[in-house]
GROMACS .gro file of C-alpha atoms in nm:
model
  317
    1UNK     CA    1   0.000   0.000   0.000
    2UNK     CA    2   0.096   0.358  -0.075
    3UNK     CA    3   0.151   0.644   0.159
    4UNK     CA    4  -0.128   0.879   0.185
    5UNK     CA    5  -0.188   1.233   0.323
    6UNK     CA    6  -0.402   1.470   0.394
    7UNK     CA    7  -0.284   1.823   0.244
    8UNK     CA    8  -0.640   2.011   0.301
    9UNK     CA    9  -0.930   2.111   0.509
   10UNK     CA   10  -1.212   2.318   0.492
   11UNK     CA   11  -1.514   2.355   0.763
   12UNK     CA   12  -1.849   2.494   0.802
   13UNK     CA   13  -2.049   2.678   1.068
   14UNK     CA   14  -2.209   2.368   1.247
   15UNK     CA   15  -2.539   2.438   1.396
   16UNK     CA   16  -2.920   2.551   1.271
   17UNK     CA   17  -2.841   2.619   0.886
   18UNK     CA   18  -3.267   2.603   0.809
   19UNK     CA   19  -3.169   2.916   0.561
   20UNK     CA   20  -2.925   2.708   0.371
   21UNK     CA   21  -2.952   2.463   0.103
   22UNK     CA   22  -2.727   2.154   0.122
   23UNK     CA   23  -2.516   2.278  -0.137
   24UNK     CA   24  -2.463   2.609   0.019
   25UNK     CA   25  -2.356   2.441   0.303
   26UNK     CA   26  -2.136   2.213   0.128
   27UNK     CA   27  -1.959   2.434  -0.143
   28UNK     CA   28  -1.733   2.675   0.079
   29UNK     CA   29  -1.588   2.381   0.248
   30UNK     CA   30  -1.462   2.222  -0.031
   31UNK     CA   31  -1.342   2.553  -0.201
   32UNK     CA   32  -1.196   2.610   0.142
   33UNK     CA   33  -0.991   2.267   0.141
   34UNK     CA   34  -0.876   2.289  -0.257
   35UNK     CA   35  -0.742   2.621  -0.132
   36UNK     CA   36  -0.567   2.537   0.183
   37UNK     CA   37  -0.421   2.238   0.015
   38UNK     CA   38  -0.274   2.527  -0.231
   39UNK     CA   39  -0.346   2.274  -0.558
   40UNK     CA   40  -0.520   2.332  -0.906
   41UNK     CA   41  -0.873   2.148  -0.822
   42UNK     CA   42  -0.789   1.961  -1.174
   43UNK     CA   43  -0.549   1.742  -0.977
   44UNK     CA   44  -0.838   1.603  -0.778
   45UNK     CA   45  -0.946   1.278  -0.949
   46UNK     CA   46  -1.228   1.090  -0.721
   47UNK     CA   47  -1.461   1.233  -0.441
   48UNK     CA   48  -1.636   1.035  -0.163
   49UNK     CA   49  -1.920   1.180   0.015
   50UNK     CA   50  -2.075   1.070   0.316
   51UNK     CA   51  -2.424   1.184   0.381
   52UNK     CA   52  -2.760   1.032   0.497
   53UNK     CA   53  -3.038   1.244   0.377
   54UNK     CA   54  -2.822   1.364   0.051
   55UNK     CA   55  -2.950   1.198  -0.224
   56UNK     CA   56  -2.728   1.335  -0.492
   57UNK     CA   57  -2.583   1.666  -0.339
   58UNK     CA   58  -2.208   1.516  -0.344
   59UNK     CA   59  -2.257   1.532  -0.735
   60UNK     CA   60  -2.442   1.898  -0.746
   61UNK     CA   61  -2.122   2.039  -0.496
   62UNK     CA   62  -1.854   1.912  -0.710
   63UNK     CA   63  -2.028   2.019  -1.002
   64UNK     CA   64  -2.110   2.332  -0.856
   65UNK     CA   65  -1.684   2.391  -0.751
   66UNK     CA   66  -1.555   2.278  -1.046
   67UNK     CA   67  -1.439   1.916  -0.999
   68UNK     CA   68  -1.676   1.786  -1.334
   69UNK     CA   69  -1.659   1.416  -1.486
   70UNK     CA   70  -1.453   1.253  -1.121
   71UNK     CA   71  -1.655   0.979  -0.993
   72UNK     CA   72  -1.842   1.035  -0.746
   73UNK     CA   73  -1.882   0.781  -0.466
   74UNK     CA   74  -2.200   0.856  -0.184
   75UNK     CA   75  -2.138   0.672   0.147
   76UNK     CA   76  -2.420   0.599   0.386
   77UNK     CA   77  -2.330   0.497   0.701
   78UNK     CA   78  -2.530   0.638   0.991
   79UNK     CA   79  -2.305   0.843   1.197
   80UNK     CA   80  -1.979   0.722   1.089
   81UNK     CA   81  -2.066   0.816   0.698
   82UNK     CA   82  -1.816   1.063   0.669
   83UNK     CA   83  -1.522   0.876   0.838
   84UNK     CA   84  -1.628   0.640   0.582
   85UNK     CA   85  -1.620   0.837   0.306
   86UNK     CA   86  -1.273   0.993   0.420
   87UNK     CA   87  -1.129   0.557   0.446
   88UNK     CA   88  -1.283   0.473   0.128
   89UNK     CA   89  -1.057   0.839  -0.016
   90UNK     CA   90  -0.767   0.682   0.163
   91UNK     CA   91  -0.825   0.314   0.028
   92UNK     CA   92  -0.829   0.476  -0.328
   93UNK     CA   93  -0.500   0.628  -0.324
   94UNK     CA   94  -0.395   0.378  -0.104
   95UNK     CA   95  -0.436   0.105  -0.343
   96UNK     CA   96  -0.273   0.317  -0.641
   97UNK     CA   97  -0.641   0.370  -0.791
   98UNK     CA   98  -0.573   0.737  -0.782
   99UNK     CA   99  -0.349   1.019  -0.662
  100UNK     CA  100  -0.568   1.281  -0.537
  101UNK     CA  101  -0.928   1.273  -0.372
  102UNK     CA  102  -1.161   1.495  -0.184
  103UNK     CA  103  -1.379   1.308   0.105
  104UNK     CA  104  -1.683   1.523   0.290
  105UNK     CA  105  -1.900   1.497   0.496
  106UNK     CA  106  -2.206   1.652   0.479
  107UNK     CA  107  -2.602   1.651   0.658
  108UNK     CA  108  -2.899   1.852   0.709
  109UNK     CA  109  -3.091   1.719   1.023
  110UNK     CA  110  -3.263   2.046   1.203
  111UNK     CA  111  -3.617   2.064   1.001
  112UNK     CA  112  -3.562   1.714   0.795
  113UNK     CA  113  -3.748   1.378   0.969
  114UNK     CA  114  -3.550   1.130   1.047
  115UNK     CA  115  -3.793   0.873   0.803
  116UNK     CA  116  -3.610   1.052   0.532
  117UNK     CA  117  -3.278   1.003   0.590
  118UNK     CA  118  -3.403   0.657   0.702
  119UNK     CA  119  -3.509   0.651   1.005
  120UNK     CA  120  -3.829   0.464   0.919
  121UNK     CA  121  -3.594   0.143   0.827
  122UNK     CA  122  -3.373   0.178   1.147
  123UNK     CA  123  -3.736   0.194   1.372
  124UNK     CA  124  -3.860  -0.103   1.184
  125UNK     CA  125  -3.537  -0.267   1.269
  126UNK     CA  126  -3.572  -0.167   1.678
  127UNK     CA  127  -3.934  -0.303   1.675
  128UNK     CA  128  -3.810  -0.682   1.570
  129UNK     CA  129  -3.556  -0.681   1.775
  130UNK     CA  130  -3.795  -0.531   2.087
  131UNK     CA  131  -4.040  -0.791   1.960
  132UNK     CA  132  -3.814  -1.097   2.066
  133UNK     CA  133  -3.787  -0.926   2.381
  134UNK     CA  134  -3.406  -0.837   2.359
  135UNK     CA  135  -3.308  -0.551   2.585
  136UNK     CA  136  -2.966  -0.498   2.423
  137UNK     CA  137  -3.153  -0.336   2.059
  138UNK     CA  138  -3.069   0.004   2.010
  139UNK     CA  139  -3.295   0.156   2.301
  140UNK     CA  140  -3.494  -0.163   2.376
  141UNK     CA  141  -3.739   0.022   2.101
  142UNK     CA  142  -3.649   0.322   2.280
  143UNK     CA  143  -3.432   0.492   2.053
  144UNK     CA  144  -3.049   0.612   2.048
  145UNK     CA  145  -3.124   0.789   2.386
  146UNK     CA  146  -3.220   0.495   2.600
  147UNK     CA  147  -2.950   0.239   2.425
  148UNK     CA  148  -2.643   0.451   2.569
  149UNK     CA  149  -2.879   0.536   2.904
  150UNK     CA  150  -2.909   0.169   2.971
  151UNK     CA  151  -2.520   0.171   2.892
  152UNK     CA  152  -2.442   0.452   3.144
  153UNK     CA  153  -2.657   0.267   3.396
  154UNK     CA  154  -2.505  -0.028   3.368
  155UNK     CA  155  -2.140   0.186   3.403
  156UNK     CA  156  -2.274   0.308   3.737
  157UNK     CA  157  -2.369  -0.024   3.849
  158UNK     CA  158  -2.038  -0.196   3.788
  159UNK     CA  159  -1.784   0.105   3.867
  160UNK     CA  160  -1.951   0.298   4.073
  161UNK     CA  161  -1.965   0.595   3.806
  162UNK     CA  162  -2.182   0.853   3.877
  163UNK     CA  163  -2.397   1.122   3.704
  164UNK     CA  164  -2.192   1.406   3.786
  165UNK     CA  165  -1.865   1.164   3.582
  166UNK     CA  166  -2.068   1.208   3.283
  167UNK     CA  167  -2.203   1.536   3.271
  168UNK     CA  168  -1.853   1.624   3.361
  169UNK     CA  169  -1.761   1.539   2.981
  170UNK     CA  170  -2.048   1.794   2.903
  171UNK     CA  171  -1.830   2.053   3.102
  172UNK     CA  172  -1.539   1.959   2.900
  173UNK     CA  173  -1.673   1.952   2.579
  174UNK     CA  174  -1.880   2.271   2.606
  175UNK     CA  175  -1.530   2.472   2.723
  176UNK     CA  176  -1.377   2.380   2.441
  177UNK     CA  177  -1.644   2.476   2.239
  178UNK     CA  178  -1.605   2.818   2.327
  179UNK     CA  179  -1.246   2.826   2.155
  180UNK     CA  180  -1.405   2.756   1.849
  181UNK     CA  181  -1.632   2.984   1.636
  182UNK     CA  182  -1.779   2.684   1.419
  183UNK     CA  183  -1.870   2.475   1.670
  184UNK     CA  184  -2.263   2.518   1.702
  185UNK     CA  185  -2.283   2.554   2.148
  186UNK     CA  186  -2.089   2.855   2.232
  187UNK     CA  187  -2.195   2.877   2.583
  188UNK     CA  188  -2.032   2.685   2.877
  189UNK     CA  189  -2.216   2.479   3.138
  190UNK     CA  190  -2.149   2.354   3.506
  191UNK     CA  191  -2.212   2.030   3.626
  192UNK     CA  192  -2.510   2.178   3.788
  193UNK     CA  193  -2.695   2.289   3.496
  194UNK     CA  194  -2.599   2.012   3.327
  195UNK     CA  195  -2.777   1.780   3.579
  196UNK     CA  196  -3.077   1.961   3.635
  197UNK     CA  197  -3.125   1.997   3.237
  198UNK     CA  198  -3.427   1.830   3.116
  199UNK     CA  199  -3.416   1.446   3.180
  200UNK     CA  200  -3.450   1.238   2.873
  201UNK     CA  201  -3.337   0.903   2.966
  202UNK     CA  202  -3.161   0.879   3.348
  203UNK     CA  203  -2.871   0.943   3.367
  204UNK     CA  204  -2.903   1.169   3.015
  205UNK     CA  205  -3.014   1.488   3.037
  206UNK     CA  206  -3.105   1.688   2.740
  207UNK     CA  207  -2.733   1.822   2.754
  208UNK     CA  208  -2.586   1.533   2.718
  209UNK     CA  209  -2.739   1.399   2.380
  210UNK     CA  210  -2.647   1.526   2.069
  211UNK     CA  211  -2.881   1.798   1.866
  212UNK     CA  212  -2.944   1.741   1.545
  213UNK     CA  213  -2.736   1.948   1.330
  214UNK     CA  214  -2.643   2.105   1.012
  215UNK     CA  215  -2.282   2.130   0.891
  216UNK     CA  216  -2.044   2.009   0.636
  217UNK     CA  217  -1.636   1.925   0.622
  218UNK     CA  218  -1.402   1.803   0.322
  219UNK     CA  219  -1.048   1.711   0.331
  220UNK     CA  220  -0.794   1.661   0.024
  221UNK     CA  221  -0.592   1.382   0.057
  222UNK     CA  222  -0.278   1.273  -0.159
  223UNK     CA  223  -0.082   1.006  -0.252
  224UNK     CA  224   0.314   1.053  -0.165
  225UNK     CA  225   0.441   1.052  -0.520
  226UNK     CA  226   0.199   1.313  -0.605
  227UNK     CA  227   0.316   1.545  -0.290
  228UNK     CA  228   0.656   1.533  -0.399
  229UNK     CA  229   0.604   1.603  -0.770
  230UNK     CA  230   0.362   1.909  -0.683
  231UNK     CA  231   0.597   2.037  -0.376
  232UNK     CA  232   0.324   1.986  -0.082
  233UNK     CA  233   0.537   2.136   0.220
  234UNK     CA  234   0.320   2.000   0.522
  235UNK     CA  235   0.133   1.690   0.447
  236UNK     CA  236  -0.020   1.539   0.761
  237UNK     CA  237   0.074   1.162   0.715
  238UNK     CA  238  -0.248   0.903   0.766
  239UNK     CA  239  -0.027   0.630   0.994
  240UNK     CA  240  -0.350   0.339   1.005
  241UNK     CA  241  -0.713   0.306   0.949
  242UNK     CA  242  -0.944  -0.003   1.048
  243UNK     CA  243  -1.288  -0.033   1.031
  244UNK     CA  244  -1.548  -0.278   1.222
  245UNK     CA  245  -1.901  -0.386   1.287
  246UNK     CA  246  -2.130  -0.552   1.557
  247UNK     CA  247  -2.443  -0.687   1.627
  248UNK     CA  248  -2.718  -0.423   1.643
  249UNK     CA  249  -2.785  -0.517   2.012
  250UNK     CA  250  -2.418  -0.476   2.103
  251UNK     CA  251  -2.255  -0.736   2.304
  252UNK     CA  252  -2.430  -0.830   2.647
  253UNK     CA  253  -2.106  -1.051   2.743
  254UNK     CA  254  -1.834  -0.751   2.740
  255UNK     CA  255  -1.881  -0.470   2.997
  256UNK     CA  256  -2.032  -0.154   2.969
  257UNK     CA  257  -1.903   0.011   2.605
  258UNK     CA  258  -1.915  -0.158   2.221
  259UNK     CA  259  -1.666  -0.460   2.212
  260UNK     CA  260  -1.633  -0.403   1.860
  261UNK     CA  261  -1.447  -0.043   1.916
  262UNK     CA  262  -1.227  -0.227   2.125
  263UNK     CA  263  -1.162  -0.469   1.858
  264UNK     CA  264  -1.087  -0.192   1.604
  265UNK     CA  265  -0.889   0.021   1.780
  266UNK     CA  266  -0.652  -0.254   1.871
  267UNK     CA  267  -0.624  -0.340   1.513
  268UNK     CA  268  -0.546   0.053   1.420
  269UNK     CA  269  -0.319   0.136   1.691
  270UNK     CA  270  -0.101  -0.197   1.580
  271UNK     CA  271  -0.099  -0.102   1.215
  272UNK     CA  272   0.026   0.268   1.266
  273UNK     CA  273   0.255   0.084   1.554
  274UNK     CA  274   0.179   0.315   1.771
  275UNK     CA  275   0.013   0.249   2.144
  276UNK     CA  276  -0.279   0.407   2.297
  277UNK     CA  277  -0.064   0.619   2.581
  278UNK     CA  278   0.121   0.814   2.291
  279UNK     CA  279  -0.200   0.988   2.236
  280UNK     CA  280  -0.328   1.037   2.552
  281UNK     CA  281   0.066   1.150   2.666
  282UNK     CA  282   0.184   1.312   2.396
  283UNK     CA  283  -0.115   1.393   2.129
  284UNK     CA  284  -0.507   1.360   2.111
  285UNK     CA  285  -0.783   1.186   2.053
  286UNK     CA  286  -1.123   1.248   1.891
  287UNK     CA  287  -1.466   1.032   2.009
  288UNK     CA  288  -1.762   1.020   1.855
  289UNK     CA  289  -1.976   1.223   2.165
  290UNK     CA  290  -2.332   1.156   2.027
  291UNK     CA  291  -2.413   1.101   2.371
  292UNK     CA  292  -2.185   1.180   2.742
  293UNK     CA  293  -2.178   0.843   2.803
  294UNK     CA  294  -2.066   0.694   2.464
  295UNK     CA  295  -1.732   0.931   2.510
  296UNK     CA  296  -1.687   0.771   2.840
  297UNK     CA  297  -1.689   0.418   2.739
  298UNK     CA  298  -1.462   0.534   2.418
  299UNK     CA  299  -1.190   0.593   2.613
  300UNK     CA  300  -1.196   0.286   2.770
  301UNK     CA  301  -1.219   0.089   2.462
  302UNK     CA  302  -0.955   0.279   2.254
  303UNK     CA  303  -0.726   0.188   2.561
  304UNK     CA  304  -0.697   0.529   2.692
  305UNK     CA  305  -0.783   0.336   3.042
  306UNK     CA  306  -0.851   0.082   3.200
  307UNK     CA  307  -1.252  -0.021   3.193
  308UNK     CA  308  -1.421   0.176   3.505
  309UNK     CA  309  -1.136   0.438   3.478
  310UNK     CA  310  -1.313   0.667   3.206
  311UNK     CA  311  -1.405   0.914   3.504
  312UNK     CA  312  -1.115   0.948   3.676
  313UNK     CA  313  -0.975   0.983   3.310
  314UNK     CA  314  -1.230   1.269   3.247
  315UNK     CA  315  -1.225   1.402   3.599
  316UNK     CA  316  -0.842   1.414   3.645
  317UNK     CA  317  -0.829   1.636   3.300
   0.00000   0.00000   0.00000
């Protein structure tokens, strides 16, 4: 396999966008990644998209910057779609398919139902699995919210976590927010606000689940022949990526958390030969935070801890 880098980025405002078409969302983030990767757009020979609700607007953006006759992969994927798309732009150059890609990520969620970006197929999937009486479905038929409740529940039972642990994470999160003007909460919050928020499903208050939200990102990435034949001074090197699956349910053998992570990160940590204490030591680390609890139970299966230590990880800073 080839080396790969990414040479570009390019973000939008993150938050209620109801104003906004997709493809005005989507447009100034890729012109804003062509241009911070300092290349002529004609270099770029593939795009991957990930997006739920979509339907076509990867192919209307390119069009719309410039980047005509590329294909044009869409990735659908739930909430890892655009990590998705951004491995399938790695795989490409990767393999020695092409040289240069463009990956983004893209959604419009604040006045769209969830039955059209398919939420009416994930529901009729909860129902079976409620109907056989399984309380490890997504929710128990409850939804996203009461999957990751039951999860922090069952945290608290084993380790002794409690709710201030995981609306400390809110605290966290919400500071660093502040430091940057795309991110869509700009406000911080104590513990005690966090825990007298509305409850949704105990221990999550409304807080400490994810809004739905509007926003967009795309990345450039290139292969390391091409960076040296077009003079690319700071290419940020992609080291490993590994991708996994589980049952719906999750795993009602391994502890509190998504076995599965565990599983993958292992794999990705051995491929870039790194361990899991060079980020948390000397780098960082980025978790999926749909929910307070889900970034808990992250850091315990990336290996950032030991399980039951995600909230002295989170507490000691």
């Amino acid at each position: 396999m080839r080396n790969v880098a990414v040479i570009g980025a390019g973000v939008s405002p993150f938050g209620r966008l109801d104003a906004l078409l997709y493809q005005e969302i989507g447009r100034p983030p890729v012109n804003d990644a062509i241009e911070n990767a300092g290349i002529d757009r004609k270099l770029i020979q593939s795009c991957y998209y990930g997006t739920c609700g979509g339907v076509g607007v990867g192919h209307e953006i390119m069009n719309e910057t410039g980047l005509i006759g590329i294909p044009i992969t869409r990735v659908v994927n739930a909430c890892s779609s655009g990590s998705n798309a951004f491995r399938l732009a790695y795989m490409d150059i990767a393999s020695g398919m092409s040289d240069c890609t463009i990956a983004m990520g893209i959604e419009k969620m604040k006045n769209i139902s969830m039955a059209v970006v398919g939420g009416g197929t994930r529901f009729q999937i909860e129902a079976k699995a409620y109907s056989h009486g399984s309380p490890f479905s997504i929710g128990g038929g409850g939804g996203m919210p009461a999957g990751f409740a039951l999860m922090g529940r069952a945290h608290m039972k084993m380790f002794g976590t409690k709710r201030e642990d995981f609306a400390n994470i809110v605290v966290k999160s919400r500071k660093n927010a502040t430091k940057n003007h795309k991110a869509e909460f700009q406000t911080k919050m104590t513990i005690d606000e966090v825990l007298n928020d509305i409850m949704i499903n105990d221990p999550l208050t409304r807080s400490q689940c994810c809004p739905r939200t509007d926003g967009a990102a795309a990345v450039i990435l290139m292969s390391e022949d091409y960076i040296k034949e077009h003079h690319i001074d700071t290419p940020i090197w992609i080291k490993a990526s590994a991708m996994g699956s589980h049952f719906g349910g999750g795993d009602p053998s391994y502890p509190p958390g998504l076995s599965t992570d565990a599983d993958t990160a292992k794999r990705v940590f051995k491929m870039a030969g790194v361990e899991p204490k060079d980020f948390y030591e000397r780098g960082f680390g980025e978790c999926h935070d749909c929910f307070s609890v889900s970034e808990l139970v992250h850091y315990e299966d990336f290996g950032f801890c030991k399980k039951g230590e995600g909230a002295d990880m989170i507490n000691d800073g």
